[in-house]
Amino acid sequence: MLRGWNVSLDRDGTLEKISGKGMIWDAGAILEVPDPQCFEVKLSFPARAQGKRMPFILGITQTSFTGPIHEVPDLSKVFIEKNPTKCFVEFSKQNHKVHHCFIKEGSVKMEPMACMSAVSSLTLRYDSGSLTFSSEDKTSGPHNVPNTEYVPCVFLVEKNVPIVVHVSRKRKAAVEGLNDKLYRDRKFTDAEFVCMGRRIPVHRAVLSAASVVFERMWSSGMREAGSLEVVIQDCEPDVLEAAVKYMYKAELPSDCDPAPLFDLARKYELDNLAEAAGRRMLANLSADNALAWARIVHLHADAGDERAGSLWEKLYSKLASEPSLLRTEPFPFDVFGLRPGVPGGENSK
């Protein structure tokens, strides 16, 4: 989960509204996907909820918008307003039908005509500008939306009535299973990372495919037999393990700090990991982490890293527009050597 409001999401994918007001759309979650250009999400009801199915809203939001900082009475309205039409549908518990959502007279409405009926589960698929909702043999779409990066989101209204969320990485099952098994078993590894006394066995072929830095390292004279040691001193062992996990499985641990992961990813040119960590930073920016995370991103951006520069512009815009994210007011432009209103400051010419 990239970000959540008044909900819990357990390891089995059970999503539940646990706080907030009753019968108000003030609970929801933005779900994390490895590839914001191509993903699939399925919502279903667990056995204990079959007799009490609750309404929910499912859709996609552009990665440039990850919701309000402060609580609002209707989360779904905020997201529906910020995204293109046809991006959201609502499941009605009264008749088990699905309707597209839209904003009218300042509130969320359902289109009169249902796009699907007799629904027991609901699947959302997004692939490069094409969005489809489906349930078994029933389909709504494909709907054309601006071809950009999105993440799925779900909004809930009733407390303590769970739904099950399954996010598919849209990779072939055989490939996904192979990578999972390679990471889990660590058999026939041919190199080791050594970080603060901790040893992390790896497969050079997997890491070389993920990072040109590792590819150059292991293809330029480092061909001796046995297990090769690569000493990495500039991060914590848990951060390195999280990066290794991502290189194998394209998964970020839910409890990891994305800033040191982003730092490590830029140093070793792990572009996909840097993008995933950057998305998590944007989604979870708060007064507790804003300044520390901004420092790390700006350090790489100031060194000429284009990807870090792109993330810095998004962070800067969010910080400048929401000063409540920073404990120090007014906005401390001087911390980054900047001029107000200019993401790159005096150095960006």
CSV table of C-alpha atoms in Angstrom, one decimal:
chain,number,residue,atom,x,y,z
A,1,MET,CA,0.0,0.0,0.0
A,2,LEU,CA,1.4,3.3,-1.1
A,3,ARG,CA,-0.8,5.3,1.1
A,4,GLY,CA,-3.9,4.7,3.3
A,5,TRP,CA,-6.7,6.6,5.1
A,6,ASN,CA,-8.6,4.9,8.0
A,7,VAL,CA,-7.8,1.4,6.6
A,8,SER,CA,-5.7,-1.7,7.3
A,9,LEU,CA,-4.2,-4.0,4.7
A,10,ASP,CA,-2.8,-7.3,5.9
A,11,ARG,CA,-0.3,-9.6,4.3
A,12,ASP,CA,-3.1,-11.7,2.8
A,13,GLY,CA,-4.5,-8.7,1.0
A,14,THR,CA,-7.5,-8.1,3.2
A,15,LEU,CA,-8.5,-4.5,3.1
A,16,GLU,CA,-10.8,-3.1,5.8
A,17,LYS,CA,-12.0,0.2,7.1
A,18,ILE,CA,-11.1,0.4,10.7
A,19,SER,CA,-11.7,4.0,11.7
A,20,GLY,CA,-13.3,7.2,10.5
A,21,LYS,CA,-17.0,8.0,10.4
A,22,GLY,CA,-19.8,5.5,9.6
A,23,MET,CA,-21.3,5.5,6.1
A,24,ILE,CA,-18.9,8.2,4.9
A,25,TRP,CA,-16.4,7.7,2.1
A,26,ASP,CA,-13.4,8.8,4.3
A,27,ALA,CA,-11.4,5.5,4.0
A,28,GLY,CA,-9.3,4.2,1.2
A,29,ALA,CA,-6.0,3.1,-0.1
A,30,ILE,CA,-3.6,3.8,-3.0
A,31,LEU,CA,-2.1,0.4,-4.0
A,32,GLU,CA,1.5,-0.1,-5.0
A,33,VAL,CA,2.3,-1.6,-8.4
A,34,PRO,CA,5.8,-2.3,-9.9
A,35,ASP,CA,4.8,-0.9,-13.3
A,36,PRO,CA,2.4,2.1,-13.3
A,37,GLN,CA,2.0,1.6,-17.1
A,38,CYS,CA,0.7,-1.9,-16.9
A,39,PHE,CA,-1.1,-3.7,-14.0
A,40,GLU,CA,-4.1,-5.6,-12.9
A,41,VAL,CA,-6.1,-5.5,-9.6
A,42,LYS,CA,-8.8,-7.9,-8.5
A,43,LEU,CA,-11.3,-7.2,-5.6
A,44,SER,CA,-13.3,-10.0,-4.1
A,45,PHE,CA,-15.2,-10.8,-0.9
A,46,PRO,CA,-13.8,-13.2,1.7
A,47,ALA,CA,-16.0,-16.0,3.1
A,48,ARG,CA,-16.8,-14.1,6.3
A,49,ALA,CA,-18.2,-11.1,4.2
A,50,GLN,CA,-20.3,-13.0,1.7
A,51,GLY,CA,-23.5,-12.3,3.6
A,52,LYS,CA,-22.6,-8.6,4.0
A,53,ARG,CA,-21.1,-7.2,0.9
A,54,MET,CA,-20.3,-3.6,1.1
A,55,PRO,CA,-20.1,-0.9,-1.5
A,56,PHE,CA,-16.7,0.2,-2.7
A,57,ILE,CA,-15.2,2.5,-5.4
A,58,LEU,CA,-12.4,1.2,-7.5
A,59,GLY,CA,-10.3,3.2,-10.0
A,60,ILE,CA,-7.0,4.6,-11.0
A,61,THR,CA,-5.2,7.9,-10.2
A,62,GLN,CA,-2.3,9.5,-12.0
A,63,THR,CA,0.9,9.1,-10.0
A,64,SER,CA,1.2,12.9,-10.0
A,65,PHE,CA,-1.8,13.0,-7.6
A,66,THR,CA,-1.7,10.9,-4.5
A,67,GLY,CA,-4.4,12.5,-2.5
A,68,PRO,CA,-4.9,15.2,0.2
A,69,ILE,CA,-2.5,15.6,3.1
A,70,HIS,CA,-5.3,16.3,5.6
A,71,GLU,CA,-8.5,14.2,6.2
A,72,VAL,CA,-11.5,15.1,4.0
A,73,PRO,CA,-15.1,13.9,4.4
A,74,ASP,CA,-15.2,12.3,0.9
A,75,LEU,CA,-11.9,10.9,-0.4
A,76,SER,CA,-13.5,9.5,-3.5
A,77,LYS,CA,-14.7,12.9,-4.6
A,78,VAL,CA,-11.2,14.3,-4.4
A,79,PHE,CA,-9.8,11.6,-6.6
A,80,ILE,CA,-12.6,11.4,-9.1
A,81,GLU,CA,-12.3,15.2,-9.7
A,82,LYS,CA,-8.6,15.0,-10.3
A,83,ASN,CA,-8.6,12.2,-12.9
A,84,PRO,CA,-10.1,11.6,-16.3
A,85,THR,CA,-13.7,10.4,-16.9
A,86,LYS,CA,-14.3,6.6,-16.8
A,87,CYS,CA,-11.5,6.1,-14.3
A,88,PHE,CA,-13.7,5.0,-11.4
A,89,VAL,CA,-16.6,2.6,-10.8
A,90,GLU,CA,-18.8,2.0,-7.7
A,91,PHE,CA,-20.1,-1.4,-6.6
A,92,SER,CA,-23.6,-1.2,-5.2
A,93,LYS,CA,-24.4,-3.7,-2.4
A,94,GLN,CA,-28.1,-3.4,-2.9
A,95,ASN,CA,-28.2,-4.9,-6.4
A,96,HIS,CA,-24.6,-6.1,-6.9
A,97,LYS,CA,-24.3,-3.8,-10.0
A,98,VAL,CA,-21.3,-1.7,-11.0
A,99,HIS,CA,-21.8,1.9,-12.2
A,100,HIS,CA,-19.3,4.5,-13.5
A,101,CYS,CA,-18.8,7.5,-11.2
A,102,PHE,CA,-18.8,11.1,-12.0
A,103,ILE,CA,-19.1,14.5,-10.2
A,104,LYS,CA,-22.3,16.4,-10.3
A,105,GLU,CA,-23.3,19.5,-8.2
A,106,GLY,CA,-20.3,18.9,-6.0
A,107,SER,CA,-20.9,15.3,-5.1
A,108,VAL,CA,-20.2,11.8,-6.4
A,109,LYS,CA,-22.9,10.3,-8.5
A,110,MET,CA,-23.4,7.0,-10.3
A,111,GLU,CA,-24.3,6.8,-13.9
A,112,PRO,CA,-28.0,5.7,-14.2
A,113,MET,CA,-27.1,2.7,-16.5
A,114,ALA,CA,-25.0,0.0,-14.8
A,115,CYS,CA,-22.0,-1.1,-16.8
A,116,MET,CA,-22.1,-4.6,-15.2
A,117,SER,CA,-24.6,-6.6,-13.1
A,118,ALA,CA,-24.6,-9.7,-10.9
A,119,VAL,CA,-21.0,-9.0,-9.9
A,120,SER,CA,-19.3,-11.2,-7.3
A,121,SER,CA,-15.8,-9.9,-7.9
A,122,LEU,CA,-14.3,-7.0,-9.9
A,123,THR,CA,-11.1,-6.8,-11.9
A,124,LEU,CA,-9.4,-3.6,-13.2
A,125,ARG,CA,-6.8,-3.7,-15.9
A,126,TYR,CA,-4.7,-0.8,-17.1
A,127,ASP,CA,-2.2,-1.0,-20.0
A,128,SER,CA,-0.7,2.1,-21.6
A,129,GLY,CA,-3.7,4.3,-21.9
A,130,SER,CA,-6.3,1.5,-22.0
A,131,LEU,CA,-8.6,0.9,-18.9
A,132,THR,CA,-10.9,-2.1,-18.5
A,133,PHE,CA,-13.2,-3.2,-15.7
A,134,SER,CA,-14.5,-6.8,-15.8
A,135,SER,CA,-16.2,-9.6,-13.8
A,136,GLU,CA,-16.1,-13.1,-15.2
A,137,ASP,CA,-17.6,-12.8,-18.7
A,138,LYS,CA,-18.9,-9.2,-18.2
A,139,THR,CA,-16.7,-6.2,-19.3
A,140,SER,CA,-16.8,-2.4,-19.4
A,141,GLY,CA,-14.2,-1.0,-21.7
A,142,PRO,CA,-11.6,-0.7,-22.9
A,143,HIS,CA,-11.8,3.0,-22.1
A,144,ASN,CA,-9.2,5.3,-23.5
A,145,VAL,CA,-7.5,7.5,-20.9
A,146,PRO,CA,-4.4,9.7,-21.2
A,147,ASN,CA,-1.4,7.4,-21.7
A,148,THR,CA,0.6,8.1,-18.5
A,149,GLU,CA,1.5,6.5,-15.2
A,150,TYR,CA,-1.3,5.5,-12.8
A,151,VAL,CA,-1.8,3.5,-9.6
A,152,PRO,CA,-4.9,1.8,-8.5
A,153,CYS,CA,-7.0,3.0,-5.5
A,154,VAL,CA,-10.0,1.7,-3.5
A,155,PHE,CA,-12.4,3.7,-1.3
A,156,LEU,CA,-14.6,2.2,1.4
A,157,VAL,CA,-17.6,3.5,3.3
A,158,GLU,CA,-18.6,0.8,5.8
A,159,LYS,CA,-16.4,-0.2,8.8
A,160,ASN,CA,-15.3,-3.8,9.6
A,161,VAL,CA,-16.5,-5.3,6.3
A,162,PRO,CA,-13.4,-6.7,4.5
A,163,ILE,CA,-12.6,-7.1,0.8
A,164,VAL,CA,-9.6,-9.0,-0.6
A,165,VAL,CA,-7.2,-7.2,-2.9
A,166,HIS,CA,-4.9,-9.0,-5.3
A,167,VAL,CA,-2.4,-7.0,-7.4
A,168,SER,CA,-1.0,-8.7,-10.4
A,169,ARG,CA,2.4,-7.6,-11.8
A,170,LYS,CA,1.3,-8.6,-15.3
A,171,ARG,CA,4.3,-10.8,-15.8
A,172,LYS,CA,4.1,-14.4,-17.0
A,173,ALA,CA,3.5,-16.7,-14.1
A,174,ALA,CA,6.5,-18.9,-15.0
A,175,VAL,CA,8.9,-16.0,-15.0
A,176,GLU,CA,7.4,-14.6,-11.8
A,177,GLY,CA,7.7,-18.0,-10.1
A,178,LEU,CA,11.3,-18.4,-11.3
A,179,ASN,CA,12.4,-15.1,-9.9
A,180,ASP,CA,10.6,-15.7,-6.6
A,181,LYS,CA,12.3,-19.1,-6.3
A,182,LEU,CA,15.7,-17.7,-7.1
A,183,TYR,CA,15.4,-15.0,-4.4
A,184,ARG,CA,13.9,-17.3,-1.8
A,185,ASP,CA,16.2,-20.3,-2.2
A,186,ARG,CA,19.5,-18.6,-3.1
A,187,LYS,CA,20.9,-21.8,-4.6
A,188,PHE,CA,23.9,-21.7,-6.9
A,189,THR,CA,24.7,-18.1,-6.1
A,190,ASP,CA,28.0,-16.9,-7.5
A,191,ALA,CA,28.7,-13.6,-5.7
A,192,GLU,CA,28.1,-12.0,-2.3
A,193,PHE,CA,27.5,-8.5,-1.0
A,194,VAL,CA,29.2,-7.7,2.2
A,195,CYS,CA,27.6,-4.9,4.2
A,196,MET,CA,28.6,-4.1,7.8
A,197,GLY,CA,29.5,-7.7,8.4
A,198,ARG,CA,26.3,-9.1,6.8
A,199,ARG,CA,26.7,-11.3,3.8
A,200,ILE,CA,24.0,-11.4,1.1
A,201,PRO,CA,24.4,-14.1,-1.6
A,202,VAL,CA,23.3,-13.1,-5.1
A,203,HIS,CA,23.2,-14.3,-8.7
A,204,ARG,CA,25.4,-12.1,-10.9
A,205,ALA,CA,23.2,-12.7,-14.0
A,206,VAL,CA,20.1,-11.4,-12.2
A,207,LEU,CA,21.8,-8.3,-10.7
A,208,SER,CA,23.7,-7.5,-14.0
A,209,ALA,CA,20.3,-7.4,-15.8
A,210,ALA,CA,19.0,-4.9,-13.3
A,211,SER,CA,22.1,-2.6,-13.0
A,212,VAL,CA,24.6,-1.5,-15.6
A,213,VAL,CA,27.0,-0.8,-12.8
A,214,PHE,CA,27.0,-4.4,-11.7
A,215,GLU,CA,27.1,-5.5,-15.3
A,216,ARG,CA,30.3,-3.5,-15.9
A,217,MET,CA,31.7,-4.6,-12.6
A,218,TRP,CA,31.4,-8.3,-13.3
A,219,SER,CA,32.3,-8.2,-17.0
A,220,SER,CA,35.6,-6.3,-16.7
A,221,GLY,CA,38.2,-8.7,-15.4
A,222,MET,CA,36.2,-10.1,-12.4
A,223,ARG,CA,35.7,-13.5,-13.8
A,224,GLU,CA,37.6,-15.7,-11.3
A,225,ALA,CA,35.8,-18.8,-10.0
A,226,GLY,CA,34.1,-19.0,-6.7
A,227,SER,CA,32.0,-16.5,-4.8
A,228,LEU,CA,32.9,-12.9,-5.5
A,229,GLU,CA,32.7,-10.4,-2.7
A,230,VAL,CA,31.4,-6.9,-3.3
A,231,VAL,CA,31.8,-4.6,-0.3
A,232,ILE,CA,29.1,-2.0,0.1
A,233,GLN,CA,29.6,0.4,2.9
A,234,ASP,CA,27.3,3.3,2.1
A,235,CYS,CA,24.0,1.9,3.3
A,236,GLU,CA,22.4,-0.2,6.0
A,237,PRO,CA,22.2,-4.0,5.5
A,238,ASP,CA,18.4,-4.0,5.5
A,239,VAL,CA,18.4,-1.3,2.8
A,240,LEU,CA,20.7,-3.4,0.6
A,241,GLU,CA,18.6,-6.5,1.2
A,242,ALA,CA,15.5,-4.6,0.2
A,243,ALA,CA,17.2,-3.5,-3.0
A,244,VAL,CA,18.3,-7.0,-3.8
A,245,LYS,CA,14.7,-8.2,-3.3
A,246,TYR,CA,13.5,-5.6,-5.7
A,247,MET,CA,16.1,-6.7,-8.3
A,248,TYR,CA,14.7,-10.2,-8.2
A,249,LYS,CA,11.0,-9.7,-7.5
A,250,ALA,CA,10.1,-6.0,-8.4
A,251,GLU,CA,8.7,-5.7,-4.9
A,252,LEU,CA,9.3,-3.0,-2.3
A,253,PRO,CA,9.0,-4.2,1.4
A,254,SER,CA,6.0,-2.4,2.9
A,255,ASP,CA,7.9,-1.2,5.9
A,256,CYS,CA,11.0,0.2,4.2
A,257,ASP,CA,12.1,3.8,4.2
A,258,PRO,CA,12.1,4.8,0.5
A,259,ALA,CA,14.7,7.6,0.8
A,260,PRO,CA,17.8,5.4,1.5
A,261,LEU,CA,16.6,3.0,-1.2
A,262,PHE,CA,16.4,5.9,-3.7
A,263,ASP,CA,19.9,7.0,-2.7
A,264,LEU,CA,21.3,3.5,-3.2
A,265,ALA,CA,19.3,3.0,-6.5
A,266,ARG,CA,20.8,6.2,-8.0
A,267,LYS,CA,24.3,5.3,-7.0
A,268,TYR,CA,24.1,1.9,-8.7
A,269,GLU,CA,21.8,3.0,-11.6
A,270,LEU,CA,18.9,0.9,-10.6
A,271,ASP,CA,16.4,2.9,-12.5
A,272,ASN,CA,13.2,0.9,-11.8
A,273,LEU,CA,14.0,0.8,-8.1
A,274,ALA,CA,14.6,4.5,-8.0
A,275,GLU,CA,11.2,5.1,-9.7
A,276,ALA,CA,9.4,2.8,-7.3
A,277,ALA,CA,11.0,4.5,-4.3
A,278,GLY,CA,10.3,7.9,-5.7
A,279,ARG,CA,6.6,7.1,-6.1
A,280,ARG,CA,6.5,5.9,-2.5
A,281,MET,CA,8.1,9.1,-1.3
A,282,LEU,CA,5.6,11.3,-3.1
A,283,ALA,CA,2.7,9.3,-1.8
A,284,ASN,CA,3.9,9.3,1.8
A,285,LEU,CA,5.4,12.7,2.2
A,286,SER,CA,4.7,14.1,5.7
A,287,ALA,CA,6.0,16.7,8.2
A,288,ASP,CA,8.0,13.9,9.8
A,289,ASN,CA,10.0,13.0,6.7
A,290,ALA,CA,9.7,15.8,4.2
A,291,LEU,CA,13.0,17.6,4.9
A,292,ALA,CA,15.1,14.5,5.2
A,293,TRP,CA,13.7,13.0,2.0
A,294,ALA,CA,14.0,16.3,0.1
A,295,ARG,CA,17.7,16.6,1.1
A,296,ILE,CA,18.5,13.1,-0.4
A,297,VAL,CA,16.7,13.7,-3.7
A,298,HIS,CA,18.1,17.2,-4.1
A,299,LEU,CA,21.6,15.9,-3.5
A,300,HIS,CA,21.3,13.7,-6.6
A,301,ALA,CA,19.4,16.3,-8.6
A,302,ASP,CA,22.1,18.9,-7.9
A,303,ALA,CA,24.8,16.5,-9.1
A,304,GLY,CA,23.1,16.4,-12.5
A,305,ASP,CA,21.0,13.2,-12.2
A,306,GLU,CA,18.1,13.7,-14.6
A,307,ARG,CA,15.8,11.2,-12.9
A,308,ALA,CA,16.5,12.7,-9.5
A,309,GLY,CA,15.9,16.1,-11.0
A,310,SER,CA,12.5,15.0,-12.3
A,311,LEU,CA,11.5,13.7,-8.8
A,312,TRP,CA,12.9,16.8,-7.2
A,313,GLU,CA,10.6,19.0,-9.2
A,314,LYS,CA,7.6,17.0,-8.1
A,315,LEU,CA,8.7,17.0,-4.5
A,316,TYR,CA,9.5,20.7,-4.6
A,317,SER,CA,6.1,21.5,-6.1
A,318,LYS,CA,4.3,19.5,-3.4
A,319,LEU,CA,6.4,21.1,-0.6
A,320,ALA,CA,5.9,24.6,-1.9
A,321,SER,CA,2.2,24.2,-2.3
A,322,GLU,CA,1.7,22.5,1.1
A,323,PRO,CA,3.8,24.3,3.7
A,324,SER,CA,2.2,22.2,6.5
A,325,LEU,CA,4.5,19.4,5.4
A,326,LEU,CA,7.4,21.3,6.8
A,327,ARG,CA,7.8,22.0,10.5
A,328,THR,CA,9.8,25.1,9.7
A,329,GLU,CA,7.8,28.0,8.2
A,330,PRO,CA,8.1,29.8,5.9
A,331,PHE,CA,9.4,27.3,3.4
A,332,PRO,CA,13.2,26.9,3.9
A,333,PHE,CA,14.4,27.6,0.4
A,334,ASP,CA,17.9,28.4,1.7
A,335,VAL,CA,18.3,24.8,2.9
A,336,PHE,CA,18.7,23.8,-0.8
A,337,GLY,CA,20.2,27.0,-2.1
A,338,LEU,CA,17.1,27.9,-3.9
A,339,ARG,CA,15.1,31.0,-4.9
A,340,PRO,CA,11.4,30.9,-4.1
A,341,GLY,CA,9.3,29.6,-7.0
A,342,VAL,CA,12.2,28.1,-8.9
A,343,PRO,CA,12.8,24.3,-8.5
A,344,GLY,CA,16.4,24.5,-9.5
A,345,GLY,CA,17.1,27.8,-7.8
A,346,GLU,CA,20.0,30.0,-9.1
A,347,ASN,CA,21.9,26.9,-10.3
A,348,SER,CA,19.2,25.8,-12.8
A,349,LYS,CA,20.1,27.7,-16.0
